[in-house]
Amino acid sequence: MTTAKPATSERLAVELSDVNKWYGEFHVLRNVNLSVHKGERIVICGPSGSGKSTMIRCINRLEEHQKGKIVVDGIELTSDLKRIDEIRREVGMVFQHFNLFPHLTVLQNCTLAPIYVRGMPKKDAEEIAMKYLKRVRIPEQANKFPGQLSGGQQQRVAIARSLCMSPKIMLFDEPTSALDPEMVKEVLDTMVSLAEEGMTMLCVTHEMGFARQVANRVIFMDRGEIVEQNEPNEFFSNPKSDRTKLFLSQILH
Amino acid sequence: MTDQSQAHVFTPTPPQPPPANMVGVVGWLRANLFNGWFNSLLTVFSLYLLYLTLPPLVSWAFINATFSGTDRTMCEASPHGACWTFIKMRFNQILFGFYPEGEQWRPIVTFLIGLGGLIGTAFRFAGKRWLVLFMLTGFPIIAFFLLAGGYFGLTEVETAKWGGLTVTLVVSVTGIVASFPIGIMLALGRRSQMPIVRSACVVFIEVVRGVPLISVLFMASVMLPLFLPEGMTFNKLLRALVGVTLFTAAYMAEVVRGGLQAVPKGQYEGAAALGLGYWKMMILIILPQALKLVIPSIVNSFISLFKDTTLVYIVGLFDVLEIIRVSTKDANWIGFEKEGYVFAALMFWVFCFAMSRVSLRIEKRLDTSHRK
């Protein structure tokens, strides 16, 4: 046991043990336990208010947990600001509303963190940014401002911006929920190709097609708890709990 | 054509020009001046008001006005016109106060450097960091040595001799340049997680904002010497500068705080998620957006500061308004207050209007939102 432990924790990208969180009196996360292996792709679903966003936001400390332990890439999250910044450098996040910086061009959005957080020379940062903008297939928009782009393009820029920090883990918080229906596919395609390259991903999403296609594991949450988790085929065809069945019957028409 | 099952091809309708009565001079008049009976009535009424006020004003200020001569005799010959001779004779004092005549090129050069820098920042090189940096650091130092002298072969001109527009501009520009960073720091402090920093900022802002500027200046001139050791004098101008700066900083802090609150939470989170620390997040992401949002309010504060500088007469400084007021009390020129104050108002308006235009320009330059 004792010898095996460092080996497992080395393979673990994220480990949550007995994580609890309250907003004032409201108990949002209740004894959440989750281990994510390196290279694993996890889709988290559940009704609104189930704590799924809160859970992944705890992983890069956008939310603070009050009880339990979170270890990300071998570093335990505490209130130590240095460690938080260290973890945030390695964990990329894509938000529902993109959160691009409107006063900077697409290229500047992408080079900002490599330059000011990693201390990379501007030229190198721009090279890397262009590489990732090509990967998300919008290099021609590099000198535009986010406000000039469509929602789908903005979200792809947001993905490229995260990738520029060469993160070990990517968190996606409902990345397609704010998009017009015609633009969902282009963002999902980008995420699929990212998954194919072996990125460790945690995605909060209701795109069940995406879950079937790329997830190693689907997690269903309700009322701050993980109700059920399974590999996607089993999860969709043979849900164990009646709460999961009800949820699936409501979102899969 | 024959195959009915073939999919219908969608051809977009090409755009058409707008109807003729929407464009041109007639279109503009109809839309803006005679749009309905109420607006037409207002237009006619406004024209009537202009007819009542404009001709007498023009006749007083220009047609019947006296521009020549060196004393009041010419003016008394034309009692229904303005006596601009008074302003002409006092113009040097209005600009420089008692600044020695041979040295007056120094305030002029300072003013030109400042004006050039401002125009450059607003119109030509917006975003050029070196220019902004020069205006915020190099220019105040150059201005100080130019105006005060005592170094580099320049004769020293003590601040007691400064006056007129020179003092007004020195006080307001220093107030603007110095209160801006202090205000930003106070705003950040007020939103800080650290209780001591936060309370200190709240107390400072609330105390200073709760007191009229006139009493801040009064305290600076009357109270401060009481606390200082005997014989130690504290420059009058410096007192006014400190008072005006701290006073404006408190207002600036609240304006900036409004901007900080208007920046969406997602921007803080986006920056934090990339691993930016507090200062980098503030300087690179949050403040540029927050300040841009509150440019109108910032300029509002600056304009109001500019006009408030007239209160420095409390500490015994001769700003432009005080110089004019004193001049109208001069036995040689008694009876020409109207001209003096009209001219003062005009000067203040020119500067305030310029500030407002420059700020609009900067706003446009910085706008990257591309709202439709």
XYZ file of C-alpha atoms in Angstrom:
625
model
C 0.000 0.000 0.000
C 2.572 2.514 1.120
C 4.858 1.849 -1.821
C 2.040 1.925 -4.320
C 0.769 5.299 -3.162
C 3.295 7.631 -4.834
C 2.881 5.652 -8.048
C -0.910 6.226 -8.122
C -0.667 9.881 -7.168
C 1.808 10.341 -9.992
C -0.714 9.004 -12.448
C -3.482 11.149 -10.981
C -4.068 14.544 -12.540
C -6.754 15.608 -10.106
C -7.822 14.072 -6.843
C -10.752 15.297 -4.765
C -11.308 13.610 -1.410
C -14.324 14.378 0.734
C -14.629 17.869 -0.649
C -17.318 20.011 0.943
C -18.293 23.557 0.165
C -20.882 25.953 1.480
C -22.222 29.230 0.138
C -23.203 30.741 3.461
C -25.696 28.222 4.829
C -26.165 26.450 1.523
C -24.260 23.169 1.240
C -23.215 23.088 -2.444
C -20.702 20.256 -2.501
C -21.237 17.251 -0.262
C -18.448 14.721 0.233
C -17.286 14.763 -3.348
C -14.674 12.115 -4.158
C -13.163 12.013 -7.600
C -9.889 10.784 -9.057
C -8.947 11.788 -12.565
C -6.066 9.979 -14.240
C -3.667 11.652 -16.581
C -5.070 11.621 -20.099
C -8.541 10.840 -18.873
C -11.544 12.653 -20.342
C -14.434 13.187 -18.031
C -17.840 14.635 -18.801
C -19.852 15.956 -15.889
C -23.584 16.434 -16.244
C -26.493 17.087 -13.974
C -29.366 19.497 -13.413
C -28.657 23.185 -12.794
C -27.624 23.885 -9.241
C -26.196 20.397 -8.837
C -22.736 21.794 -8.091
C -21.007 20.581 -11.253
C -19.613 24.002 -12.188
C -18.691 24.688 -8.593
C -16.783 21.422 -8.463
C -14.586 22.124 -11.459
C -14.120 25.739 -10.360
C -12.731 24.394 -7.084
C -10.010 22.618 -9.055
C -8.358 25.902 -10.028
C -9.498 27.736 -6.922
C -11.939 30.093 -8.546
C -14.037 28.754 -5.679
C -12.638 27.853 -2.307
C -13.602 24.547 -0.686
C -14.038 24.503 3.067
C -13.502 20.849 3.893
C -11.638 17.976 2.287
C -8.596 17.809 0.106
C -7.938 18.723 -3.513
C -4.667 17.681 -5.138
C -3.961 18.937 -8.639
C -0.932 17.654 -10.512
C 0.617 16.559 -7.234
C 0.126 19.934 -5.538
C -2.388 20.271 -2.740
C -4.644 23.323 -2.957
C -4.432 25.444 0.151
C -4.871 29.144 0.670
C -1.182 29.558 -0.188
C -1.313 32.049 -3.071
C 1.917 30.777 -4.604
C 0.561 27.277 -4.923
C -2.705 28.555 -6.351
C -0.839 30.473 -9.062
C 1.332 27.415 -9.698
C -1.743 25.263 -10.223
C -3.500 27.865 -12.365
C -0.518 27.951 -14.688
C -0.951 24.230 -15.359
C -4.741 24.148 -15.510
C -6.492 25.758 -18.445
C -10.103 26.819 -18.215
C -12.744 27.571 -20.828
C -15.827 29.424 -19.636
C -19.432 29.495 -20.744
C -19.173 33.189 -21.621
C -15.641 32.954 -23.089
C -14.272 35.710 -20.814
C -11.957 36.981 -23.508
C -10.365 40.337 -22.765
C -12.279 42.811 -24.951
C -9.597 45.505 -24.907
C -6.953 43.204 -26.393
C -6.742 41.673 -29.844
C -7.160 37.945 -30.332
C -3.396 37.561 -30.579
C -2.804 39.660 -27.450
C -5.390 37.589 -25.597
C -3.332 34.524 -26.424
C 0.124 35.933 -25.709
C -0.715 37.773 -22.479
C -0.332 34.902 -20.044
C 2.737 33.307 -21.693
C 4.468 36.708 -21.637
C 3.433 37.977 -18.217
C 3.042 34.712 -16.309
C 5.681 32.501 -17.906
C 8.041 35.342 -18.828
C 8.274 34.197 -22.417
C 9.760 36.605 -25.011
C 7.038 38.296 -27.053
C 8.191 36.761 -30.335
C 8.060 33.206 -29.022
C 4.685 33.815 -27.418
C 3.304 35.091 -30.713
C 4.636 32.079 -32.559
C 2.962 29.724 -30.124
C -0.241 31.748 -30.224
C -0.359 31.559 -34.012
C 0.262 27.812 -33.831
C -2.769 27.335 -31.595
C -4.912 29.818 -33.505
C -4.194 27.704 -36.581
C -5.203 24.621 -34.644
C -8.568 26.127 -33.790
C -8.716 27.270 -37.432
C -8.918 31.057 -37.007
C -5.377 32.364 -37.611
C -6.801 35.040 -39.945
C -8.649 36.674 -37.020
C -5.470 37.215 -34.975
C -5.508 41.000 -35.187
C -9.212 41.503 -34.648
C -10.823 42.291 -31.325
C -13.037 39.675 -29.649
C -16.091 41.908 -30.181
C -15.734 41.467 -33.943
C -15.958 37.670 -33.777
C -18.921 35.314 -33.627
C -19.611 33.392 -30.443
C -18.174 30.174 -31.831
C -15.019 31.941 -32.964
C -14.668 33.620 -29.572
C -14.928 30.306 -27.789
C -12.270 28.816 -30.070
C -10.023 31.774 -29.264
C -10.663 31.087 -25.582
C -9.559 27.488 -26.101
C -6.445 28.622 -27.978
C -5.706 31.143 -25.215
C -5.710 28.357 -22.632
C -3.618 26.066 -24.794
C -0.937 28.740 -25.151
C -0.013 28.097 -21.521
C 0.549 24.409 -22.428
C -1.725 23.254 -19.616
C -1.636 19.688 -18.321
C -5.337 19.726 -17.544
C -8.209 21.524 -19.262
C -11.438 22.446 -17.539
C -14.509 23.254 -19.646
C -17.421 24.942 -17.912
C -20.430 24.565 -20.235
C -18.413 25.756 -23.243
C -21.270 25.517 -25.736
C -24.224 26.659 -23.609
C -24.002 30.319 -24.629
C -23.567 29.645 -28.334
C -26.025 29.918 -31.188
C -26.988 26.413 -32.364
C -25.084 26.791 -35.637
C -21.830 27.354 -33.762
C -21.884 24.497 -31.296
C -20.322 22.053 -33.707
C -17.203 24.063 -34.469
C -16.403 24.305 -30.763
C -17.139 20.637 -30.113
C -14.927 19.638 -33.057
C -12.069 21.586 -31.510
C -12.629 19.842 -28.200
C -12.749 16.424 -29.862
C -9.438 16.990 -31.598
C -7.964 18.112 -28.291
C -9.215 14.929 -26.658
C -7.699 12.833 -29.427
C -4.312 14.263 -28.575
C -4.528 12.916 -25.059
C -5.318 16.071 -23.080
C -6.679 15.496 -19.594
C -10.124 17.063 -19.744
C -12.961 17.729 -17.357
C -16.016 19.016 -19.195
C -19.238 20.207 -17.709
C -21.596 19.875 -20.654
C -24.950 18.607 -21.753
C -23.715 17.615 -25.190
C -24.355 13.917 -24.813
C -23.098 13.160 -28.326
C -19.770 14.620 -27.282
C -19.812 12.545 -24.112
C -20.412 9.345 -26.061
C -17.695 10.186 -28.560
C -14.803 11.222 -26.327
C -15.461 10.614 -22.637
C -13.782 7.833 -20.722
C -16.199 8.395 -17.918
C -19.465 10.279 -17.445
C -20.292 11.659 -14.040
C -23.799 12.558 -12.980
C -24.223 15.025 -10.140
C -27.278 16.141 -8.216
C -27.592 18.319 -5.108
C -23.849 18.621 -4.649
C -23.153 14.905 -4.786
C -21.796 12.535 -7.374
C -24.773 10.241 -7.902
C -23.346 7.926 -10.476
C -20.313 7.519 -12.698
C -19.631 5.078 -15.451
C -18.092 4.687 -18.873
C -20.403 6.358 -21.439
C -22.010 3.322 -23.112
C -22.942 1.777 -19.822
C -23.985 5.161 -18.417
C -26.428 5.928 -21.208
C -27.776 2.454 -21.878
C -27.900 1.171 -18.358
C -28.129 3.941 -15.747
C -28.179 2.559 -12.209
C -30.018 5.156 -10.160
C -33.543 6.338 -10.845
C -32.395 9.980 -10.536
C -29.993 9.440 -13.433
C -32.736 7.719 -15.437
C -35.075 10.640 -14.882
C -32.400 13.143 -15.901
C -31.467 11.222 -19.026
C -35.086 10.806 -20.030
C -35.490 14.566 -19.824
C -32.449 15.556 -21.858
C -32.430 12.749 -24.453
C -35.592 13.177 -26.467
C -37.757 23.246 -63.621
C -39.308 19.971 -64.506
C -38.152 18.231 -61.341
C -40.596 19.466 -58.671
C -38.724 17.647 -55.907
C -35.558 19.683 -56.496
C -34.703 21.823 -53.450
C -35.719 25.479 -53.619
C -32.639 27.694 -54.090
C -32.553 30.609 -51.642
C -31.466 33.908 -53.286
C -31.011 36.778 -50.781
C -32.803 40.044 -51.674
C -30.244 42.765 -52.522
C -30.295 45.851 -50.179
C -32.290 48.920 -51.386
C -31.369 52.613 -50.813
C -33.424 54.411 -48.092
C -36.379 56.600 -49.216
C -35.430 60.129 -50.374
C -37.138 62.040 -47.531
C -34.817 60.319 -45.012
C -31.659 61.949 -46.413
C -30.362 65.417 -47.390
C -30.917 68.867 -45.858
C -34.710 68.696 -46.043
C -34.661 65.261 -44.461
C -32.452 66.554 -41.666
C -34.646 69.620 -41.030
C -37.776 67.525 -40.978
C -36.298 64.930 -38.677
C -34.626 67.330 -36.242
C -36.413 70.692 -36.223
C -39.946 70.271 -37.555
C -40.787 66.793 -36.424
C -44.407 67.287 -35.305
C -46.202 70.482 -34.169
C -44.595 70.533 -30.698
C -41.056 70.381 -32.039
C -41.865 72.994 -34.695
C -43.175 75.294 -31.946
C -40.023 74.750 -29.885
C -37.880 75.538 -32.915
C -39.708 78.821 -33.552
C -39.552 79.736 -29.856
C -35.802 79.026 -29.725
C -35.221 81.181 -32.787
C -37.167 84.016 -31.096
C -35.038 83.670 -27.926
C -31.879 83.845 -30.004
C -33.241 86.960 -31.731
C -33.845 88.562 -28.331
C -30.445 87.773 -26.812
C -27.899 87.510 -29.570
C -27.974 91.016 -31.143
C -27.547 92.919 -27.810
C -24.735 90.557 -26.823
C -22.914 91.019 -30.108
C -23.353 94.768 -29.934
C -22.008 94.880 -26.339
C -19.115 92.511 -26.870
C -18.011 93.567 -30.349
C -19.787 96.441 -32.121
C -19.798 99.026 -29.331
C -16.800 97.565 -27.516
C -13.554 99.426 -26.953
C -10.327 97.631 -27.769
C -7.846 100.503 -28.058
C -6.265 102.932 -25.628
C -4.381 102.350 -22.432
C -6.759 103.709 -19.829
C -10.448 104.186 -19.112
C -11.020 107.388 -21.114
C -11.807 105.616 -24.385
C -14.092 103.199 -22.613
C -16.092 105.931 -20.925
C -16.773 107.388 -24.361
C -18.680 104.238 -25.289
C -20.647 103.256 -22.190
C -22.861 100.677 -23.941
C -19.987 98.539 -25.107
C -17.537 96.315 -23.320
C -14.192 97.761 -22.253
C -11.732 95.172 -23.469
C -8.950 97.708 -22.968
C -9.081 96.764 -19.301
C -8.414 93.104 -20.133
C -5.731 94.086 -22.631
C -3.861 96.198 -20.079
C -4.098 93.506 -17.435
C -3.532 90.573 -19.762
C 0.031 89.958 -18.675
C -1.008 89.760 -15.022
C -3.958 87.568 -15.848
C -1.601 85.059 -17.456
C 1.435 85.222 -15.187
C 0.563 87.097 -11.991
C 3.701 88.750 -10.680
C 6.067 86.433 -12.528
C 9.043 88.631 -13.606
C 8.522 89.858 -17.164
C 11.934 88.763 -18.400
C 11.255 85.199 -17.268
C 7.771 84.798 -18.646
C 8.982 82.629 -21.488
C 9.366 79.866 -18.906
C 5.658 79.379 -18.147
C 4.976 79.712 -21.876
C 7.450 76.959 -22.763
C 6.056 74.753 -19.999
C 2.548 75.312 -21.274
C 3.539 74.478 -24.840
C 5.279 71.247 -23.817
C 2.214 70.248 -21.837
C -0.169 71.149 -24.637
C 1.939 69.293 -27.196
C 2.054 66.213 -25.017
C -1.675 66.286 -24.424
C -2.539 66.718 -28.096
C -0.044 64.003 -28.991
C -1.571 61.596 -26.500
C -5.111 62.300 -27.569
C -4.814 62.584 -31.327
C -1.641 61.166 -32.742
C 0.081 58.618 -30.615
C -2.660 57.249 -28.380
C -1.323 54.093 -26.846
C 2.293 55.125 -27.321
C 3.546 54.299 -23.874
C 6.662 56.440 -23.918
C 4.648 59.611 -24.468
C 2.191 58.854 -21.692
C 5.100 57.941 -19.445
C 6.864 61.195 -20.290
C 3.737 63.232 -19.572
C 3.290 61.554 -16.198
C 6.905 61.606 -15.004
C 9.265 63.669 -17.148
C 6.941 66.591 -17.768
C 6.204 67.421 -14.102
C 9.952 67.435 -13.345
C 10.776 69.652 -16.320
C 7.853 71.925 -15.453
C 9.043 72.251 -11.870
C 12.593 73.237 -12.815
C 11.406 75.576 -15.558
C 8.883 77.388 -13.406
C 10.700 77.485 -10.075
C 14.226 77.866 -11.438
C 17.236 78.129 -9.169
C 19.083 75.473 -11.169
C 20.762 75.253 -14.571
C 21.355 79.010 -14.659
C 17.669 79.845 -14.348
C 16.927 82.575 -11.821
C 14.810 81.412 -8.978
C 11.244 82.679 -9.049
C 9.598 82.095 -5.705
C 6.103 80.706 -5.825
C 4.716 83.800 -4.100
C 5.252 85.628 -7.379
C 3.395 83.067 -9.444
C -0.121 83.996 -10.295
C -2.928 84.166 -12.781
C -3.502 81.429 -15.296
C -0.057 80.009 -14.484
C -1.122 79.203 -10.930
C -4.504 77.921 -12.052
C -2.854 75.536 -14.493
C -0.108 74.465 -12.094
C -2.625 73.639 -9.388
C -5.055 71.870 -11.673
C -2.524 69.896 -13.718
C -0.663 68.794 -10.588
C -3.970 67.929 -8.982
C -5.027 65.889 -11.997
C -1.732 64.063 -12.481
C -1.181 63.320 -8.804
C -4.736 62.528 -7.766
C -5.199 59.953 -10.518
C -2.768 57.289 -9.253
C -3.658 58.036 -5.626
C -7.336 57.641 -6.485
C -6.688 54.309 -8.215
C -4.757 53.010 -5.212
C -7.543 54.138 -2.860
C -10.159 52.426 -5.028
C -8.181 49.178 -5.092
C -7.611 49.515 -1.355
C -11.290 49.944 -0.706
C -12.009 46.698 -2.530
C -9.106 44.902 -0.873
C -9.564 41.710 1.140
C -7.217 43.056 3.796
C -9.301 44.663 6.547
C -6.716 47.238 7.657
C -6.010 48.495 4.151
C -9.703 48.573 3.401
C -10.720 50.485 6.512
C -7.898 52.985 6.079
C -9.053 53.708 2.534
C -12.713 53.916 3.507
C -11.957 56.331 6.334
C -9.790 58.543 4.133
C -12.314 58.647 1.297
C -15.326 59.279 3.500
C -13.624 61.943 5.637
C -12.193 63.882 2.704
C -15.354 63.602 0.634
C -17.430 64.741 3.569
C -15.582 68.052 3.863
C -15.832 70.951 1.415
C -12.654 71.792 -0.479
C -12.723 75.283 0.957
C -12.317 73.916 4.484
C -9.581 71.509 3.392
C -7.677 74.490 2.011
C -8.497 76.572 5.058
C -7.198 73.851 7.349
C -4.060 73.584 5.237
C -3.395 77.292 5.551
C -4.476 77.962 9.134
C -4.269 74.690 11.019
C -1.153 73.185 9.516
C 1.251 75.914 10.734
C -0.053 75.347 14.278
C 1.254 71.786 14.247
C 4.567 72.620 12.638
C 7.566 73.670 14.734
C 8.033 77.398 15.116
C 9.840 79.115 12.275
C 9.192 76.309 9.867
C 7.297 77.662 6.920
C 5.445 75.579 4.473
C 5.106 76.862 0.975
C 1.621 78.262 0.301
C 1.438 76.783 -3.173
C 2.527 73.389 -1.900
C -0.204 73.510 0.722
C -2.805 74.203 -1.922
C -1.418 71.450 -4.135
C -1.560 68.867 -1.364
C -5.062 69.931 -0.392
C -6.438 69.881 -3.920
C -4.714 66.583 -4.766
C -5.969 64.690 -1.728
C -9.440 66.124 -2.155
C -9.660 65.081 -5.791
C -8.097 61.692 -5.059
C -10.995 60.845 -2.765
C -13.493 61.583 -5.525
C -11.355 59.815 -8.098
C -11.277 56.735 -5.873
C -15.045 56.449 -5.935
C -15.190 57.000 -9.686
C -12.591 54.280 -10.267
C -14.368 51.964 -7.849
C -17.487 52.336 -9.952
C -15.460 51.281 -12.972
C -13.970 48.305 -11.144
C -17.445 47.135 -10.201
C -18.681 47.490 -13.757
C -16.049 45.109 -15.130
C -17.792 41.719 -15.411
C -16.781 39.056 -12.903
C -15.795 36.826 -15.825
C -12.875 39.126 -16.590
C -11.444 38.620 -13.097
C -11.978 34.871 -13.428
C -10.532 34.700 -16.920
C -7.413 36.493 -15.743
C -7.130 34.439 -12.564
C -7.574 31.165 -14.454
C -4.577 32.057 -16.616
C -2.440 32.344 -13.505
C -2.148 36.143 -13.414
C -1.493 37.425 -9.900
C -3.376 40.350 -8.338
C -1.242 43.217 -9.660
C -0.819 41.802 -13.139
C -4.529 41.103 -13.326
C -5.343 44.656 -12.233
C -2.802 46.425 -14.434
C -3.223 44.343 -17.584
C -6.856 43.342 -17.541
C -9.108 45.062 -15.049
C -7.911 48.683 -14.823
C -7.675 49.253 -18.590
C -11.320 48.246 -18.887
C -12.492 49.916 -15.697
C -10.834 53.248 -16.471
C -12.137 53.255 -20.019
C -15.654 52.795 -18.696
C -15.393 55.800 -16.393
C -13.547 58.259 -18.650
C -16.606 60.569 -18.678
C -16.744 60.594 -14.876
C -12.989 61.027 -14.580
C -13.101 64.033 -16.879
C -16.078 65.287 -14.912
C -13.921 65.241 -11.785
C -11.063 66.936 -13.594
C -13.295 69.705 -14.916
C -14.728 70.258 -11.497
C -11.212 70.270 -10.018
C -10.156 72.825 -12.610
C -12.923 75.176 -11.577
C -12.396 74.475 -7.873
C -8.846 75.754 -8.136
C -10.385 79.222 -7.884
C -10.711 78.500 -4.156
C -6.952 78.632 -3.648
C -7.302 82.347 -2.981
C -8.169 81.115 0.541
C -4.512 80.283 1.154
C -3.457 83.592 -0.366
C -2.660 82.516 -3.903
C -3.530 84.702 -6.866
C -5.169 82.379 -9.347
C -6.671 83.726 -12.530
C -10.026 84.637 -10.986
C -8.438 86.269 -7.956
C -6.124 88.350 -10.159
C -9.125 89.545 -12.151
C -11.096 90.262 -8.994
C -8.231 92.282 -7.554
C -7.806 94.123 -10.848
C -11.452 95.207 -10.874
C -10.864 96.782 -7.460
C -8.038 98.874 -8.889
C -9.016 102.552 -8.636
C -8.092 103.076 -12.293
C -10.469 100.426 -13.498
C -13.389 100.501 -11.112
C -16.672 99.758 -12.834
C -15.443 97.133 -15.262
C -16.227 94.002 -13.227
C -18.514 92.766 -15.970
C -15.702 92.595 -18.519
C -13.380 90.934 -16.032
C -15.778 88.182 -15.062
C -17.018 87.586 -18.595
C -13.434 87.142 -19.659
C -12.722 84.813 -16.729
C -15.773 82.732 -17.586
C -14.654 82.539 -21.181
C -11.188 81.339 -20.194
C -12.571 78.646 -17.922
C -15.021 77.549 -20.568
C -12.288 77.227 -23.191
C -10.207 74.971 -20.969
C -13.124 72.858 -19.772
C -14.500 72.443 -23.267
C -11.060 71.427 -24.517
C -10.828 68.810 -21.752
C -14.202 67.436 -22.707
C -13.273 67.202 -26.395
C -9.934 65.552 -25.634
C -11.661 62.996 -23.448
C -14.185 62.169 -26.162
C -11.311 61.678 -28.522
C -9.493 59.359 -26.114
C -12.708 57.412 -25.540
C -13.111 56.853 -29.254
C -9.477 55.833 -29.602
C -9.772 53.261 -26.867
C -13.095 51.825 -27.972
C -12.587 48.230 -29.030
C -15.994 46.944 -28.064
C -17.364 47.071 -31.639
C -20.909 47.296 -30.453
C -23.353 47.514 -33.290
